CSV table of C-alpha atoms and ligand atoms in Angstrom, one decimal:
chain,number,residue,atom,x,y,z
A,1267,UNK,CA,0.2,-0.1,0.2
A,1268,UNK,CA,1.7,3.8,-1.1
A,1269,UNK,CA,2.6,5.6,2.0
A,1270,UNK,CA,-0.2,8.4,2.3
A,1271,UNK,CA,1.5,12.0,2.1
A,1272,UNK,CA,2.0,14.0,5.2
A,1273,UNK,CA,-0.6,16.8,5.3
A,1274,UNK,CA,0.6,20.7,4.8
A,1275,UNK,CA,-1.3,23.4,6.3
A,1276,UNK,CA,-1.4,27.2,4.7
A,1277,UNK,CA,-2.3,30.3,6.4
A,1278,UNK,CA,-3.4,33.1,4.0
A,1279,UNK,CA,-3.3,36.1,5.7
A,1280,UNK,CA,-6.5,38.9,5.2
A,1281,UNK,CA,-4.1,41.4,3.9
A,1282,UNK,CA,-3.6,39.1,1.0
A,1283,UNK,CA,-6.6,38.3,-0.1
A,1284,UNK,CA,-8.4,41.7,0.0
A,1285,UNK,CA,-6.3,44.3,-1.0
A,1286,UNK,CA,-8.7,46.2,-3.0
A,1287,UNK,CA,-6.2,45.4,-6.2
A,1288,UNK,CA,-6.8,42.7,-8.6
A,1289,UNK,CA,-8.4,40.6,-5.9
A,1290,UNK,CA,-10.9,38.3,-8.1
A,1291,UNK,CA,-8.3,37.3,-10.1
A,1292,UNK,CA,-6.2,36.5,-7.4
A,1293,UNK,CA,-8.7,34.3,-5.8
A,1294,UNK,CA,-9.5,32.6,-9.1
A,1295,UNK,CA,-5.8,32.0,-9.3
A,1296,UNK,CA,-5.0,31.1,-5.9
A,1297,UNK,CA,-8.5,28.7,-5.8
A,1298,UNK,CA,-7.4,26.8,-8.8
A,1299,UNK,CA,-3.9,26.3,-7.5
A,1300,UNK,CA,-5.3,24.7,-4.2
A,1301,UNK,CA,-7.6,22.5,-5.5
A,1302,UNK,CA,-5.0,20.8,-8.0
A,1303,UNK,CA,-2.8,20.6,-4.6
A,1304,UNK,CA,-5.2,19.7,-2.8
A,1305,UNK,CA,-5.5,16.5,-4.9
A,1306,UNK,CA,-1.6,15.6,-4.3
A,1307,UNK,CA,-2.1,15.7,-0.5
A,1308,UNK,CA,-4.1,16.5,2.3
A,1309,UNK,CA,-4.3,20.5,2.3
A,1310,UNK,CA,-5.8,22.8,4.7
A,1311,UNK,CA,-5.9,26.5,4.5
A,1312,UNK,CA,-6.9,28.9,7.2
A,1313,UNK,CA,-7.8,32.4,5.5
A,1314,UNK,CA,-7.3,36.0,7.7
A,1315,UNK,CA,-9.6,38.7,8.1
A,1316,UNK,CA,-7.3,41.3,6.9
A,1317,UNK,CA,-8.2,45.1,6.7
A,1318,UNK,CA,-12.3,44.0,6.8
A,1319,UNK,CA,-12.0,42.4,10.5
A,1320,UNK,CA,-9.7,45.6,11.4
A,1321,UNK,CA,-12.3,48.0,10.7
A,1322,UNK,CA,-15.2,46.2,12.2
A,1323,UNK,CA,-12.7,45.6,15.2
A,1324,UNK,CA,-12.1,49.5,15.4
A,1325,UNK,CA,-15.8,50.4,15.1
A,1326,UNK,CA,-16.4,47.7,17.8
A,1327,UNK,CA,-13.7,49.0,20.3
A,1328,UNK,CA,-15.1,52.4,19.8
A,1329,UNK,CA,-18.4,51.1,20.6
A,1330,UNK,CA,-17.2,49.7,23.9
A,1331,UNK,CA,-17.4,46.1,22.9
A,1332,UNK,CA,-14.7,43.2,25.1
A,1333,UNK,CA,-11.8,41.9,23.8
A,1334,UNK,CA,-13.5,38.4,23.8
A,1335,UNK,CA,-16.2,40.0,21.5
A,1336,UNK,CA,-13.9,41.8,19.1
A,1337,UNK,CA,-12.4,38.6,18.8
A,1338,UNK,CA,-16.1,36.8,17.6
A,1339,UNK,CA,-16.4,39.6,14.9
A,1340,UNK,CA,-12.5,39.4,13.4
A,1341,UNK,CA,-13.9,35.2,13.4
A,1342,UNK,CA,-17.1,36.1,11.3
A,1343,UNK,CA,-14.7,38.0,8.9
A,1344,UNK,CA,-12.1,35.2,8.4
A,1345,UNK,CA,-15.2,32.9,7.9
A,1346,UNK,CA,-16.7,35.1,5.2
A,1347,UNK,CA,-13.2,34.9,3.4
A,1348,UNK,CA,-12.5,31.1,3.8
A,1349,UNK,CA,-16.5,30.8,2.3
A,1350,UNK,CA,-15.7,32.9,-0.7
A,1351,UNK,CA,-12.5,30.9,-1.3
A,1352,UNK,CA,-14.0,27.7,-0.5
A,1353,UNK,CA,-16.9,28.5,-2.6
A,1354,UNK,CA,-14.6,29.1,-5.8
A,1355,UNK,CA,-12.6,26.0,-5.2
A,1356,UNK,CA,-15.9,23.9,-5.3
A,1357,UNK,CA,-16.4,20.5,-4.8
A,1358,UNK,CA,-14.9,18.5,-2.7
A,1359,UNK,CA,-14.9,21.6,-0.7
A,1360,UNK,CA,-17.4,21.9,2.0
A,1361,UNK,CA,-19.7,24.8,1.0
A,1362,UNK,CA,-19.6,25.7,4.7
A,1363,UNK,CA,-16.2,26.3,6.3
A,1364,UNK,CA,-15.2,24.0,9.4
A,1365,UNK,CA,-15.8,26.0,12.5
A,1366,UNK,CA,-13.5,24.0,14.7
A,1367,UNK,CA,-10.2,22.5,14.6
A,1368,UNK,CA,-12.0,19.0,15.1
A,1369,UNK,CA,-14.6,19.4,12.3
A,1370,UNK,CA,-11.6,20.3,9.8
A,1371,UNK,CA,-10.0,17.1,10.7
A,1372,UNK,CA,-13.3,15.5,10.2
A,1373,UNK,CA,-13.5,17.1,6.5
A,1374,UNK,CA,-9.8,16.5,5.3
A,1375,UNK,CA,-10.6,12.9,5.6
A,1376,UNK,CA,-13.5,13.6,3.4
A,1377,UNK,CA,-11.7,15.7,0.8
A,1378,UNK,CA,-8.9,18.0,0.6
A,1379,UNK,CA,-8.6,21.1,0.6
A,1380,UNK,CA,-10.3,22.2,3.3
A,1381,UNK,CA,-10.8,25.9,4.0
A,1382,UNK,CA,-11.6,27.3,7.3
A,1383,UNK,CA,-11.3,30.6,8.9
A,1384,UNK,CA,-10.8,31.3,12.7
A,1385,UNK,CA,-12.4,29.2,15.2
A,1386,UNK,CA,-12.4,30.5,18.7
A,1387,UNK,CA,-11.0,33.8,20.6
A,1388,UNK,CA,-7.5,34.6,21.5
A,1389,UNK,CA,-6.0,34.1,18.9
A,1390,UNK,CA,-5.7,34.3,14.9
A,1391,UNK,CA,-5.9,32.2,11.9
A,1392,UNK,CA,-2.2,31.8,11.9
A,1393,UNK,CA,-2.9,29.9,15.4
A,1394,UNK,CA,-5.4,27.7,13.9
A,1395,UNK,CA,-3.4,26.8,10.7
A,1396,UNK,CA,-0.7,25.8,13.8
A,1397,UNK,CA,-3.2,24.0,15.9
A,1398,UNK,CA,-4.5,21.9,12.8
A,1399,UNK,CA,-0.7,21.0,11.8
A,1400,UNK,CA,-0.1,19.6,15.2
A,1401,UNK,CA,-3.1,18.0,15.2
A,1402,UNK,CA,-2.8,16.5,11.5
A,1403,UNK,CA,1.1,15.5,12.1
A,1404,UNK,CA,1.5,18.3,9.0
A,1405,UNK,CA,5.1,18.1,7.2
A,1406,UNK,CA,5.0,22.0,7.5
A,1407,UNK,CA,3.0,25.1,8.0
A,1408,UNK,CA,3.4,27.8,5.1
A,1409,UNK,CA,2.2,31.6,6.1
A,1410,UNK,CA,1.4,33.3,2.9
A,1411,UNK,CA,1.6,36.6,4.1
A,1412,UNK,CA,2.0,40.3,2.2
A,1413,UNK,CA,5.9,40.7,2.8
A,1414,UNK,CA,8.1,38.4,1.3
A,1415,UNK,CA,9.4,36.5,4.7
A,1416,UNK,CA,10.5,37.4,8.1
A,1417,UNK,CA,12.3,40.4,8.4
A,1418,UNK,CA,14.5,42.6,10.7
A,1419,UNK,CA,11.7,45.4,11.1
A,1420,UNK,CA,8.9,46.2,9.3
A,1421,UNK,CA,9.9,46.4,5.5
A,1422,UNK,CA,6.6,48.4,4.5
A,1423,UNK,CA,8.2,51.0,6.7
A,1424,UNK,CA,12.1,50.4,7.1
A,1425,UNK,CA,13.5,50.2,3.7
A,1426,UNK,CA,16.9,49.1,5.3
A,1427,UNK,CA,14.9,46.3,7.1
A,1428,UNK,CA,16.8,43.0,6.0
A,1429,UNK,CA,15.0,39.5,5.4
A,1430,UNK,CA,16.1,36.8,8.0
A,1431,UNK,CA,16.2,33.6,5.9
A,1432,UNK,CA,16.8,31.1,8.5
A,1433,UNK,CA,15.3,31.1,12.5
A,1434,UNK,CA,15.5,28.8,15.4
A,1435,UNK,CA,12.2,28.3,16.9
A,1436,UNK,CA,13.7,30.0,20.2
A,1437,UNK,CA,14.6,33.4,18.1
A,1438,UNK,CA,11.2,33.1,16.5
A,1439,UNK,CA,9.4,32.9,19.9
A,1440,UNK,CA,11.1,35.6,21.4
A,1441,UNK,CA,10.4,37.9,18.1
A,1442,UNK,CA,6.9,36.9,18.4
A,1443,UNK,CA,6.2,37.4,22.1
A,1444,UNK,CA,8.6,40.6,21.9
A,1445,UNK,CA,6.0,42.1,19.1
A,1446,UNK,CA,2.4,41.1,19.5
A,1447,UNK,CA,0.1,42.0,22.3
A,1448,UNK,CA,-2.3,39.7,21.6
A,1449,UNK,CA,-5.3,42.3,21.3
A,1450,UNK,CA,-8.2,41.5,18.8
A,1451,UNK,CA,-7.0,43.1,15.7
A,1452,UNK,CA,-3.3,42.7,15.9
A,1453,UNK,CA,-1.1,43.2,13.5
A,1454,UNK,CA,2.2,40.9,13.3
A,1455,UNK,CA,3.3,38.4,11.4
A,1456,UNK,CA,2.4,35.5,13.7
A,1457,UNK,CA,0.8,35.0,17.0
A,1458,UNK,CA,1.9,33.4,20.3
A,1459,UNK,CA,-0.5,30.3,20.2
A,1460,UNK,CA,0.7,29.3,16.6
A,1461,UNK,CA,4.5,30.0,17.5
A,1462,UNK,CA,4.3,27.9,20.7
A,1463,UNK,CA,2.2,25.2,18.9
A,1464,UNK,CA,4.8,24.9,16.4
A,1465,UNK,CA,7.9,24.9,18.5
A,1466,UNK,CA,6.5,22.0,20.5
A,1467,UNK,CA,5.5,20.0,17.8
A,1468,UNK,CA,8.7,21.0,15.8
A,1469,UNK,CA,7.0,21.6,12.7
A,1470,UNK,CA,8.8,23.8,10.2
A,1471,UNK,CA,7.1,27.0,9.2
A,1472,UNK,CA,7.7,29.0,5.9
A,1473,UNK,CA,7.0,32.7,5.4
A,1474,UNK,CA,6.3,33.8,2.0
A,1475,UNK,CA,4.7,36.4,0.0
A,1476,UNK,CA,1.3,34.9,-1.2
A,1477,UNK,CA,0.9,37.0,-4.0
A,1478,UNK,CA,3.6,35.2,-5.7
A,1479,UNK,CA,1.8,31.8,-6.4
A,1480,UNK,CA,4.7,29.8,-8.1
A,1481,UNK,CA,6.8,31.0,-5.2
A,1482,UNK,CA,4.0,29.6,-2.8
A,1483,UNK,CA,3.2,26.5,-4.3
A,1484,UNK,CA,7.2,25.3,-3.8
A,1485,UNK,CA,6.9,26.3,-0.7
A,1486,UNK,CA,3.8,24.0,-0.4
A,1487,UNK,CA,5.4,21.2,-2.0
A,1488,UNK,CA,8.7,21.7,0.3
A,1489,UNK,CA,10.6,22.5,-2.3
A,1490,UNK,CA,13.4,25.8,-2.4
A,1491,UNK,CA,11.5,28.8,-2.1
A,1492,UNK,CA,12.1,32.3,-1.5
A,1493,UNK,CA,11.4,33.5,1.9
A,1494,UNK,CA,12.1,32.6,5.2
A,1495,UNK,CA,12.6,29.0,7.4
A,1496,UNK,CA,11.8,28.6,11.0
A,1497,UNK,CA,12.7,25.3,11.7
A,1498,UNK,CA,13.7,23.0,15.0
B,1750,UTP,P1,-6.5,37.1,11.4
B,1750,UTP,O1,-6.3,35.9,11.3
B,1750,UTP,O2,-7.1,38.0,10.2
B,1750,UTP,O3,-5.6,38.2,12.3
B,1750,UTP,O4,-8.1,37.4,12.7
B,1750,UTP,P2,-4.7,38.8,11.8
B,1750,UTP,O5,-3.2,38.5,12.5
B,1750,UTP,O6,-5.0,40.1,13.0
B,1750,UTP,O7,-4.6,39.6,10.6
B,1750,UTP,P3,-4.0,39.2,8.8
B,1750,UTP,O8,-5.5,38.8,8.3
B,1750,UTP,O9,-3.2,37.9,9.1
B,1750,UTP,O10,-3.9,40.4,8.2
B,1750,UTP,C1,-8.8,38.6,12.4
B,1750,UTP,C2,-8.7,38.5,14.2
B,1750,UTP,O11,-9.9,37.6,14.4
B,1750,UTP,C3,-9.8,37.5,15.4
B,1750,UTP,C4,-8.7,38.3,16.4
B,1750,UTP,O12,-9.1,39.4,16.8
B,1750,UTP,C5,-7.4,38.2,15.3
B,1750,UTP,O13,-6.9,39.6,15.4
B,1750,UTP,N1,-9.8,35.9,15.7
B,1750,UTP,C6,-9.5,35.5,14.2
B,1750,UTP,C7,-9.9,35.0,16.8
B,1750,UTP,O14,-10.2,35.4,17.8
B,1750,UTP,N2,-9.7,33.6,16.8
B,1750,UTP,C8,-9.5,33.2,15.4
B,1750,UTP,O15,-9.4,31.7,15.5
B,1750,UTP,C9,-9.4,33.9,14.3
C-alpha cells in the first residue's frame, strides 16, 4: 500500500486576499492552485480577515465591546473569506467552512483542500493553522503574507530592513512575544499560540509572499522557495 503523504497547512493572511487591487483574479488563480495541490496531498487552508476585520474591530472597540466580542467579530470576517475561497474551489471543498479544529480534521478525511477561518477568541488564523498542523501531524505550515518573509523590521516602513532567511524556534518565539500584543485585530506576522504550538511539535514554518503563487506552491510542496524558514 502506498505511504500516505503528510498533510500541509497554509495560512493566508487577509491582507493578501483583499488588497483592493486585482482581488477577483487573485482568488481565481489561488483557488485553481489550491484545488490542484489539494488533490496531490491533504491540504488545509486558513484565511485571515485583513483590513475588513480590523475595520469592524475598530468600530466595535469604539462602541466599548469587549476584547472577546471583538475577536468574535474578527472570526466572522475570516469565515467570510473562507466561504468565498471554498466556494470558488468548489467540490470536494465543503460549502460551509468548518468552525473547529476537530471539524476541519474530520473534513480533510472526506476531501482536500479544506478551507476555514477562525475557531475561537484569543488567537488568529495563523494560530488555527498551527493547531491544525499539530493535530494533523503536518509536514509544514506555510504562512502566506503580504511581505516576502520575516524581516529585521517592518519592510513596508523601514527600507533598510533585512530578510532573515533562517531562524530557530527559540528566536522566532522571542520575536513573536516581543512584538505581538494578543489584542483583537493585532497586526503581526504570526501569533503566540501558533508559535508555541509549532515549536513544541517541531513543525517547520515557511513565511512567503502570498501573491507570488509559483513561489507559494514551491513552499507548499517543500521545495526551495524565496522567503524565510523557521526550523527546529
Ligand atoms: P486574522 O487571522 O485575520 O488575524 O484574524 P490578523 O493577524 O489580525 O490579520 P491578517 O489577516 O493576518 O492580516 C482577525 C482577528 O480575528 C480574531 C482576532 O481578533 C484576530 O486579530 N480571531 C481570528 C480570533 O479571535 N480567533 C481566531 O481563531 C481567528
